[in-house]
mmCIF file of C-alpha atoms in Angstrom:
data_model
loop_
_atom_site.group_PDB
_atom_site.id
_atom_site.type_symbol
_atom_site.label_atom_id
_atom_site.label_comp_id
_atom_site.label_asym_id
_atom_site.label_seq_id
_atom_site.Cartn_x
_atom_site.Cartn_y
_atom_site.Cartn_z
ATOM 1 C CA MET A 177 119.303 122.460 45.224
ATOM 2 C CA ASN A 178 121.367 121.597 48.307
ATOM 3 C CA LEU A 179 122.765 125.113 48.363
ATOM 4 C CA ILE A 180 119.236 126.531 48.373
ATOM 5 C CA LYS A 181 118.170 124.255 51.236
ATOM 6 C CA GLU A 182 121.288 125.181 53.191
ATOM 7 C CA TYR A 183 120.601 128.893 52.655
ATOM 8 C CA LEU A 184 116.969 128.561 53.778
ATOM 9 C CA ALA A 185 117.962 126.566 56.858
ATOM 10 C CA ARG A 186 120.554 129.163 57.807
ATOM 11 C CA HIS A 187 117.953 131.918 57.662
ATOM 12 C CA ALA A 188 115.006 130.033 59.164
ATOM 13 C CA TRP A 189 115.390 131.965 62.421
ATOM 14 C CA VAL A 190 114.325 135.135 60.587
ATOM 15 C CA VAL A 191 111.055 133.485 59.556
ATOM 16 C CA ARG A 192 110.448 132.175 63.077
ATOM 17 C CA LEU A 193 111.114 135.620 64.581
ATOM 18 C CA ALA A 194 108.786 137.232 62.064
ATOM 19 C CA ASN A 195 106.035 134.756 62.898
ATOM 20 C CA LYS A 196 106.527 135.312 66.597
ATOM 21 C CA LEU A 197 106.215 139.067 66.136
ATOM 22 C CA LYS A 198 103.404 138.592 63.617
ATOM 23 C CA ILE A 199 105.459 140.433 61.052
ATOM 24 C CA LYS A 200 104.278 139.977 57.483
ATOM 25 C CA GLY A 201 106.559 142.320 55.585
ATOM 26 C CA HIS A 202 109.365 144.858 55.726
ATOM 27 C CA TYR A 203 108.172 147.261 58.419
ATOM 28 C CA GLY A 204 111.403 149.065 59.065
ATOM 29 C CA ARG A 205 111.848 149.746 55.398
ATOM 30 C CA VAL A 206 111.565 153.327 54.213
ATOM 31 C CA ILE A 207 112.340 153.701 50.542
ATOM 32 C CA ARG A 208 114.526 156.289 48.904
ATOM 33 C CA ILE A 209 112.046 158.765 47.484
ATOM 34 C CA GLU A 210 112.510 159.344 43.772
ATOM 35 C CA ASP A 211 110.738 161.560 41.237
ATOM 36 C CA LYS A 212 108.237 158.820 40.436
ATOM 37 C CA HIS A 213 107.178 158.585 44.092
ATOM 38 C CA VAL A 214 106.582 162.343 44.163
ATOM 39 C CA ILE A 215 104.257 161.975 41.166
ATOM 40 C CA TYR A 216 102.526 158.961 42.780
ATOM 41 C CA PHE A 217 101.675 161.046 45.833
ATOM 42 C CA ILE A 218 100.471 164.031 43.808
ATOM 43 C CA ASN A 219 98.244 161.709 41.759
ATOM 44 C CA PHE A 220 96.955 160.271 45.047
ATOM 45 C CA LEU A 221 95.976 163.770 46.172
ATOM 46 C CA ASN A 222 94.406 164.571 42.823
ATOM 47 C CA GLU A 223 92.237 161.443 42.948
ATOM 48 C CA PHE A 224 91.389 160.907 46.622
ATOM 49 C CA TYR A 225 91.815 164.366 48.197
ATOM 50 C CA PRO A 226 90.793 166.727 45.376
ATOM 51 C CA SER A 227 89.580 169.317 47.917
ATOM 52 C CA LEU A 228 93.083 169.747 49.385
ATOM 53 C CA HIS A 229 94.215 173.143 48.144
ATOM 54 C CA VAL A 230 97.821 174.375 48.179
ATOM 55 C CA ASN A 231 98.848 178.027 47.861
ATOM 56 C CA LEU A 232 102.427 178.750 46.797
ATOM 57 C CA LEU A 233 104.180 182.115 46.774
ATOM 58 C CA ASP A 234 107.256 182.201 44.516
ATOM 59 C CA CYS A 235 109.204 185.319 45.395
ATOM 60 C CA GLY A 236 111.954 185.711 42.828
ATOM 61 C CA ALA A 237 110.170 183.782 40.089
ATOM 62 C CA LEU A 238 112.678 184.493 37.326
ATOM 63 C CA TRP A 239 113.043 180.876 36.186
ATOM 64 C CA GLY A 240 109.393 179.845 36.469
ATOM 65 C CA LEU A 241 107.606 177.087 38.370
ATOM 66 C CA LYS A 242 109.423 174.288 36.559
ATOM 67 C CA LEU A 243 112.698 175.497 38.112
ATOM 68 C CA CYS A 244 111.230 176.400 41.492
ATOM 69 C CA GLY A 245 113.444 174.104 43.549
ATOM 70 C CA ILE A 246 111.601 171.438 45.525
ATOM 71 C CA TYR A 247 108.247 172.987 44.557
ATOM 72 C CA SER A 248 108.612 172.350 40.827
ATOM 73 C CA ALA A 249 106.550 169.134 41.083
ATOM 74 C CA LEU A 250 103.537 171.234 42.113
ATOM 75 C CA ALA A 251 102.996 171.723 38.388
ATOM 76 C CA HIS A 252 101.263 168.301 38.494
ATOM 77 C CA LEU A 253 98.905 169.194 41.365
ATOM 78 C CA LYS A 254 95.441 170.133 40.127
ATOM 79 C CA ASN A 255 94.085 172.058 43.106
ATOM 80 C CA LYS A 256 96.624 174.815 43.670
ATOM 81 C CA THR A 257 97.129 178.553 43.410
ATOM 82 C CA VAL A 258 100.573 179.853 42.471
ATOM 83 C CA HIS A 259 101.573 183.500 42.760
ATOM 84 C CA GLY A 260 104.907 184.796 41.520
ATOM 85 C CA ILE A 261 106.881 187.983 42.133
ATOM 86 C CA GLU A 262 109.380 189.170 39.521
ATOM 87 C CA CYS A 263 110.704 192.733 39.334
ATOM 88 C CA ASN A 264 111.835 192.599 35.690
ATOM 89 C CA GLU A 265 108.932 193.579 33.408
ATOM 90 C CA GLU A 266 110.130 191.487 30.471
ATOM 91 C CA GLU A 267 110.590 188.388 32.615
ATOM 92 C CA ALA A 268 107.256 188.968 34.369
ATOM 93 C CA ALA A 269 105.535 189.058 30.982
ATOM 94 C CA LYS A 270 107.148 185.712 30.086
ATOM 95 C CA LEU A 271 105.888 184.202 33.341
ATOM 96 C CA ARG A 272 102.343 185.383 32.644
ATOM 97 C CA ALA A 273 102.507 183.942 29.132
ATOM 98 C CA SER A 274 103.718 180.580 30.431
ATOM 99 C CA GLY A 275 100.435 179.948 32.240
ATOM 100 C CA GLU A 276 102.287 178.474 35.231
ATOM 101 C CA TYR A 277 101.185 181.243 37.587
ATOM 102 C CA ASP A 278 97.716 182.384 38.561
ATOM 103 C CA GLN A 279 99.069 185.835 39.387
ATOM 104 C CA VAL A 280 102.394 187.533 38.656
ATOM 105 C CA TYR A 281 103.299 190.697 40.555
ATOM 106 C CA CYS A 282 105.867 192.828 38.751
ATOM 107 C CA GLU A 283 107.320 194.568 41.797
ATOM 108 C CA ALA A 284 110.682 195.074 43.449
ATOM 109 C CA VAL A 285 110.010 193.844 46.978
ATOM 110 C CA ALA A 286 112.062 194.528 50.075
ATOM 111 C CA GLY A 287 111.675 194.791 53.815
ATOM 112 C CA TYR A 288 110.263 198.309 53.479
ATOM 113 C CA THR A 289 108.536 200.694 51.081
ATOM 114 C CA GLY A 290 110.633 203.499 49.584
ATOM 115 C CA GLU A 291 113.677 204.038 47.389
ATOM 116 C CA ALA A 292 116.641 201.718 47.053
ATOM 117 C CA THR A 293 119.660 201.011 44.876
ATOM 118 C CA LEU A 294 119.402 197.992 42.630
ATOM 119 C CA TYR A 295 122.765 196.546 41.602
ATOM 120 C CA VAL A 296 122.210 195.132 38.122
ATOM 121 C CA HIS A 297 124.772 192.508 37.124
ATOM 122 C CA GLU A 298 125.760 191.010 33.824
ATOM 123 C CA TYR A 299 124.680 187.730 35.430
ATOM 124 C CA LYS A 300 120.970 188.420 35.702
ATOM 125 C CA GLN A 301 120.529 186.069 38.662
ATOM 126 C CA LEU A 302 123.006 188.094 40.758
ATOM 127 C CA THR A 303 121.079 191.362 40.557
ATOM 128 C CA SER A 304 120.327 192.445 44.115
ATOM 129 C CA LEU A 305 119.426 195.290 46.427
ATOM 130 C CA LYS A 306 122.672 194.435 48.213
ATOM 131 C CA GLU A 307 126.032 195.357 46.741
ATOM 132 C CA TYR A 308 128.045 192.403 45.503
ATOM 133 C CA ASN A 309 131.193 191.756 47.520
ATOM 134 C CA GLN A 310 133.782 191.920 44.754
ATOM 135 C CA SER A 311 136.742 191.169 47.035
ATOM 136 C CA PHE A 312 135.044 187.957 48.083
ATOM 137 C CA SER A 313 134.255 186.903 44.535
ATOM 138 C CA ASP A 314 137.830 187.529 43.411
ATOM 139 C CA LEU A 315 138.991 184.981 45.995
ATOM 140 C CA PHE A 316 136.413 182.242 45.469
ATOM 141 C CA ILE A 317 134.685 182.610 42.110
ATOM 142 C CA ALA A 318 136.304 182.211 38.727
ATOM 143 C CA ASN A 319 135.097 184.660 36.036
ATOM 144 C CA ALA A 320 133.104 186.636 38.594
ATOM 145 C CA PRO A 321 130.999 189.457 37.127
ATOM 146 C CA ASP A 322 132.611 192.873 37.209
ATOM 147 C CA GLN A 323 130.039 194.855 35.249
ATOM 148 C CA VAL A 324 127.630 196.312 37.801
ATOM 149 C CA ASN A 325 125.095 198.985 36.970
ATOM 150 C CA PRO A 326 123.614 200.595 40.101
ATOM 151 C CA ILE A 327 120.210 202.177 39.478
ATOM 152 C CA LYS A 328 117.679 203.847 41.736
ATOM 153 C CA VAL A 329 114.399 201.963 42.078
ATOM 154 C CA LYS A 330 111.239 202.097 44.146
ATOM 155 C CA VAL A 331 110.618 199.085 46.353
ATOM 156 C CA LYS A 332 107.566 197.872 48.220
ATOM 157 C CA ALA A 333 107.172 195.874 51.388
ATOM 158 C CA LEU A 334 105.789 192.448 50.559
ATOM 159 C CA ASN A 335 102.677 192.914 52.680
ATOM 160 C CA GLU A 336 101.747 195.901 50.493
ATOM 161 C CA VAL A 337 101.992 193.821 47.320
ATOM 162 C CA LEU A 338 100.103 190.659 48.238
ATOM 163 C CA ASP A 339 96.369 190.096 48.454
ATOM 164 C CA LYS A 340 95.630 190.005 52.174
ATOM 165 C CA ASN A 341 92.848 187.468 51.615
ATOM 166 C CA VAL A 342 95.290 184.826 50.322
ATOM 167 C CA HIS A 343 97.019 182.633 52.901
ATOM 168 C CA TYR A 344 100.083 180.794 51.639
ATOM 169 C CA ASP A 345 101.041 177.224 52.549
ATOM 170 C CA PHE A 346 104.465 177.168 50.911
ATOM 171 C CA LEU A 347 106.947 180.009 50.359
ATOM 172 C CA LYS A 348 109.926 180.107 48.040
ATOM 173 C CA LEU A 349 112.346 183.036 48.361
ATOM 174 C CA ASN A 350 115.237 183.653 46.004
ATOM 175 C CA ILE A 351 115.825 187.392 45.982
ATOM 176 C CA GLU A 352 119.581 187.588 46.344
ATOM 177 C CA ALA A 353 120.511 188.343 49.933
ATOM 178 C CA ILE A 354 117.390 190.174 51.173
ATOM 179 C CA GLU A 355 115.394 187.048 52.065
ATOM 180 C CA LEU A 356 115.707 187.515 55.810
ATOM 181 C CA ASP A 357 114.902 191.239 55.518
ATOM 182 C CA LEU A 358 111.668 190.282 53.801
ATOM 183 C CA LEU A 359 110.794 187.546 56.312
ATOM 184 C CA LYS A 360 111.328 189.933 59.215
ATOM 185 C CA SER A 361 109.120 192.586 57.612
ATOM 186 C CA LEU A 362 106.021 190.369 57.608
ATOM 187 C CA ASP A 363 103.589 190.311 60.493
ATOM 188 C CA ASP A 364 103.778 187.162 62.610
ATOM 189 C CA THR A 365 100.181 186.269 61.689
ATOM 190 C CA PHE A 366 101.325 185.841 58.080
ATOM 191 C CA TYR A 367 103.085 182.633 59.135
ATOM 192 C CA ASP A 368 100.012 181.080 60.766
ATOM 193 C CA SER A 369 99.152 179.318 57.497
ATOM 194 C CA VAL A 370 102.733 178.641 56.318
ATOM 195 C CA TYR A 371 103.979 175.040 56.470
ATOM 196 C CA ALA A 372 107.322 175.411 54.706
ATOM 197 C CA ILE A 373 109.786 178.077 53.580
ATOM 198 C CA TYR A 374 112.316 177.227 50.866
ATOM 199 C CA THR A 375 114.827 180.054 50.765
ATOM 200 C CA GLU A 376 118.314 180.987 49.695
ATOM 201 C CA SER A 377 120.856 181.839 52.363
ATOM 202 C CA GLN A 378 124.579 182.427 52.038
ATOM 203 C CA PRO A 379 127.125 180.908 54.426
ATOM 204 C CA MET A 380 129.632 183.621 53.482
ATOM 205 C CA GLU A 381 129.403 187.351 52.814
ATOM 206 C CA ILE A 382 128.790 187.240 49.080
ATOM 207 C CA TYR A 383 126.828 190.475 49.359
ATOM 208 C CA LYS A 384 127.787 193.337 51.641
ATOM 209 C CA ASP A 385 125.736 193.577 54.847
ATOM 210 C CA ALA A 386 123.652 190.538 53.879
ATOM 211 C CA HIS A 387 122.265 188.085 56.424
ATOM 212 C CA MET A 388 124.213 184.925 57.144
ATOM 213 C CA PHE A 389 122.956 181.372 57.453
ATOM 214 C CA ASP A 390 123.138 181.361 61.260
ATOM 215 C CA GLU A 391 120.984 184.501 61.476
ATOM 216 C CA LEU A 392 118.306 182.789 59.411
ATOM 217 C CA LEU A 393 118.289 179.847 61.815
ATOM 218 C CA VAL A 394 117.852 182.168 64.798
ATOM 219 C CA TRP A 395 114.838 183.782 63.108
ATOM 220 C CA ALA A 396 113.425 180.341 62.280
ATOM 221 C CA ARG A 397 113.599 179.137 65.883
ATOM 222 C CA GLU A 398 111.960 182.324 67.132
ATOM 223 C CA HIS A 399 109.069 181.774 64.701
ATOM 224 C CA HIS A 400 108.621 178.054 65.428
ATOM 225 C CA PHE A 401 110.206 176.738 62.239
ATOM 226 C CA MET A 402 112.765 173.948 62.173
ATOM 227 C CA LEU A 403 115.582 173.290 59.709
ATOM 228 C CA LEU A 404 114.703 170.217 57.663
ATOM 229 C CA ASN A 405 117.250 170.203 54.839
ATOM 230 C CA VAL A 406 120.037 172.199 53.185
ATOM 231 C CA TYR A 407 120.572 171.855 49.433
ATOM 232 C CA ASN A 408 122.850 172.892 46.619
ATOM 233 C CA ILE A 409 125.981 174.202 48.236
ATOM 234 C CA SER A 410 127.672 175.175 44.986
ATOM 235 C CA PHE A 411 130.846 176.805 43.765
ATOM 236 C CA GLY A 412 129.756 178.260 40.454
ATOM 237 C CA PRO A 413 128.891 181.829 39.596
ATOM 238 C CA GLN A 414 127.865 182.109 43.252
ATOM 239 C CA ILE A 415 128.018 180.218 46.521
ATOM 240 C CA ASP A 416 124.716 179.671 48.233
ATOM 241 C CA ASN A 417 122.633 177.389 50.365
ATOM 242 C CA HIS A 418 119.043 176.518 49.599
ATOM 243 C CA VAL A 419 117.403 175.943 52.937
ATOM 244 C CA LEU A 420 114.117 174.193 53.757
ATOM 245 C CA LEU A 421 112.429 175.381 56.949
ATOM 246 C CA VAL A 422 109.334 173.584 58.222
ATOM 247 C CA LYS A 423 106.826 174.727 60.816
ATOM 248 C CA ASP A 424 106.999 172.773 64.059
ATOM 249 C CA PRO A 425 105.088 169.590 63.079
ATOM 250 C CA ARG A 426 103.688 169.208 66.583
ATOM 251 C CA SER A 427 101.169 171.853 65.504
ATOM 252 C CA ILE A 428 99.360 169.227 63.417
ATOM 253 C CA GLN A 429 95.581 169.241 63.996
ATOM 254 C CA THR A 430 93.756 168.105 60.848
ATOM 255 C CA ILE A 431 94.133 165.621 58.012
ATOM 256 C CA ASP A 432 94.915 168.559 55.745
ATOM 257 C CA ASP A 433 97.788 169.403 58.100
ATOM 258 C CA LEU A 434 99.033 165.820 57.896
ATOM 259 C CA LEU A 435 98.864 165.726 54.105
ATOM 260 C CA LYS A 436 100.625 169.076 53.692
ATOM 261 C CA PHE A 437 103.391 168.182 56.127
ATOM 262 C CA TYR A 438 103.737 164.798 54.410
ATOM 263 C CA PHE A 439 103.779 166.656 51.078
ATOM 264 C CA ILE A 440 106.805 168.635 52.287
ATOM 265 C CA GLY A 441 108.598 165.380 53.088
ATOM 266 C CA ILE A 442 107.752 163.976 49.670
ATOM 267 C CA LEU A 443 108.792 167.134 47.789
ATOM 268 C CA SER A 444 112.071 167.252 49.721
ATOM 269 C CA LYS A 445 112.501 163.480 49.223
ATOM 270 C CA ASP A 446 112.890 162.913 52.951
ATOM 271 C CA PRO A 447 111.240 159.579 53.873
ATOM 272 C CA ASP A 448 112.153 159.889 57.550
ATOM 273 C CA PHE A 449 110.179 163.119 57.862
ATOM 274 C CA CYS A 450 107.251 161.529 56.015
ATOM 275 C CA MET A 451 107.159 158.609 58.456
ATOM 276 C CA TYR A 452 107.682 160.964 61.380
ATOM 277 C CA MET A 453 104.488 162.789 60.413
ATOM 278 C CA LEU A 454 102.512 159.533 60.211
ATOM 279 C CA CYS A 455 103.778 158.604 63.674
ATOM 280 C CA MET A 456 102.943 162.068 64.969
ATOM 281 C CA TRP A 457 99.360 161.788 63.747
ATOM 282 C CA TYR A 458 98.919 158.281 65.133
ATOM 283 C CA LYS A 459 100.305 159.238 68.519
ATOM 284 C CA LYS A 460 98.004 162.271 68.797
ATOM 285 C CA PHE A 461 94.796 161.064 67.114
ATOM 286 C CA GLY A 462 95.006 157.325 66.478
ATOM 287 C CA MET A 463 94.486 155.441 63.237
ATOM 288 C CA HIS A 464 93.220 157.005 60.019
ATOM 289 C CA LYS A 465 92.500 155.308 56.711
ATOM 290 C CA CYS A 466 95.175 157.306 54.859
ATOM 291 C CA LEU A 467 98.028 156.161 57.138
ATOM 292 C CA ASP A 468 98.233 152.707 55.563
ATOM 293 C CA VAL A 469 98.168 154.158 52.042
ATOM 294 C CA LEU A 470 100.937 156.640 52.803
ATOM 295 C CA ALA A 471 103.042 154.034 54.629
ATOM 296 C CA ARG A 472 102.811 151.709 51.635
ATOM 297 C CA GLN A 473 104.151 154.519 49.470
ATOM 298 C CA LEU A 474 107.223 154.391 51.704
ATOM 299 C CA GLY A 475 107.680 150.667 51.176
ATOM 300 C CA CYS A 476 105.904 149.397 54.317
ATOM 301 C CA SER A 477 103.150 146.781 54.266
ATOM 302 C CA SER A 478 100.989 149.004 56.485
ATOM 303 C CA PHE A 479 101.472 151.788 58.962
ATOM 304 C CA LYS A 480 100.141 149.819 61.941
ATOM 305 C CA ASP A 481 102.545 146.974 61.326
ATOM 306 C CA TYR A 482 105.402 149.464 61.002
ATOM 307 C CA TRP A 483 104.392 151.019 64.327
ATOM 308 C CA ASP A 484 104.029 147.652 66.062
ATOM 309 C CA PHE A 485 107.394 146.492 64.735
ATOM 310 C CA PHE A 486 109.157 149.233 66.693
ATOM 311 C CA GLN A 487 107.213 148.696 69.910
ATOM 312 C CA ILE A 488 109.028 145.538 70.903
ATOM 313 C CA ASP A 489 110.658 146.575 74.177
ATOM 314 C CA ALA A 490 109.300 145.329 77.501
ATOM 315 C CA ARG A 491 107.735 148.664 78.404
ATOM 316 C CA GLY A 492 105.771 148.852 75.174
ATOM 317 C CA GLU A 493 107.231 152.268 74.382
ATOM 318 C CA TYR A 494 107.927 153.463 70.886
ATOM 319 C CA ALA A 495 111.492 152.412 70.107
ATOM 320 C CA GLY A 496 111.867 153.532 66.483
ATOM 321 C CA THR A 497 114.137 156.160 65.000
ATOM 322 C CA CYS A 498 111.193 158.422 64.073
ATOM 323 C CA GLN A 499 109.967 158.891 67.631
ATOM 324 C CA PRO A 500 107.657 161.917 67.853
#
């Protein structure tokens, strides 16, 4: 009992400081986002914002929605439209049968329409319109594939494949080294509706004449996207980066914008970006009823108390780490 009293006395200053600042909880606390929190948020959207609609384009949909990187949790969202692109007819048929996609386009897409050489590998996931750099793989990759079957194919530009009346919120690109070619081929207006691009990009020349990671970042900056996260740098059958690009969040205008940007933070399990978006909304438009709910999902008692906690300097300026 004496030890407990001694402990409480030693930490009484924390209670006094909290009372002075009118702090009633852990306002600087932002939880580590786990799978269960992703599902909590999706259930929140399903129940309280059922009109919020998300359109996803999965370009390179070989493995299906359940293995669609950060977007796999969209399987639990009720109000969504998912389109997939897969050039292999057998795999496209499997995707249609799975029921995960509203539309599956069986097309070989590229940055142009015409003829191309498709390099078919014994590792199906390495098949590409770019030739595999065998000298590179011999140096870095054990048991690298050496059976390559080049075949002539017809390819289509992506804008000739897609329904022009559909505007996509989220893009996923995994088409083995031609991702940037495809992004560059699209008209700039295509990106007006896009909040996030999850794409593969190599830091080394795994494929001959393929784009490099730094080139992707230059394109992103020119099109008002920012690098949010890099995932899965692996040394297996291939070396690649999975990159998450997010539209400049200062473009936020509506509650739908807020929820979709926040959704990106949740899907990527980035609590700092989630809180950044709440702060961005509050700074531009003031309080909204959903801010407290979303802040509590991040472990805070309320958004307003979180905000006030960081405005403790003499000038009354925002002093937190998520400053918009």
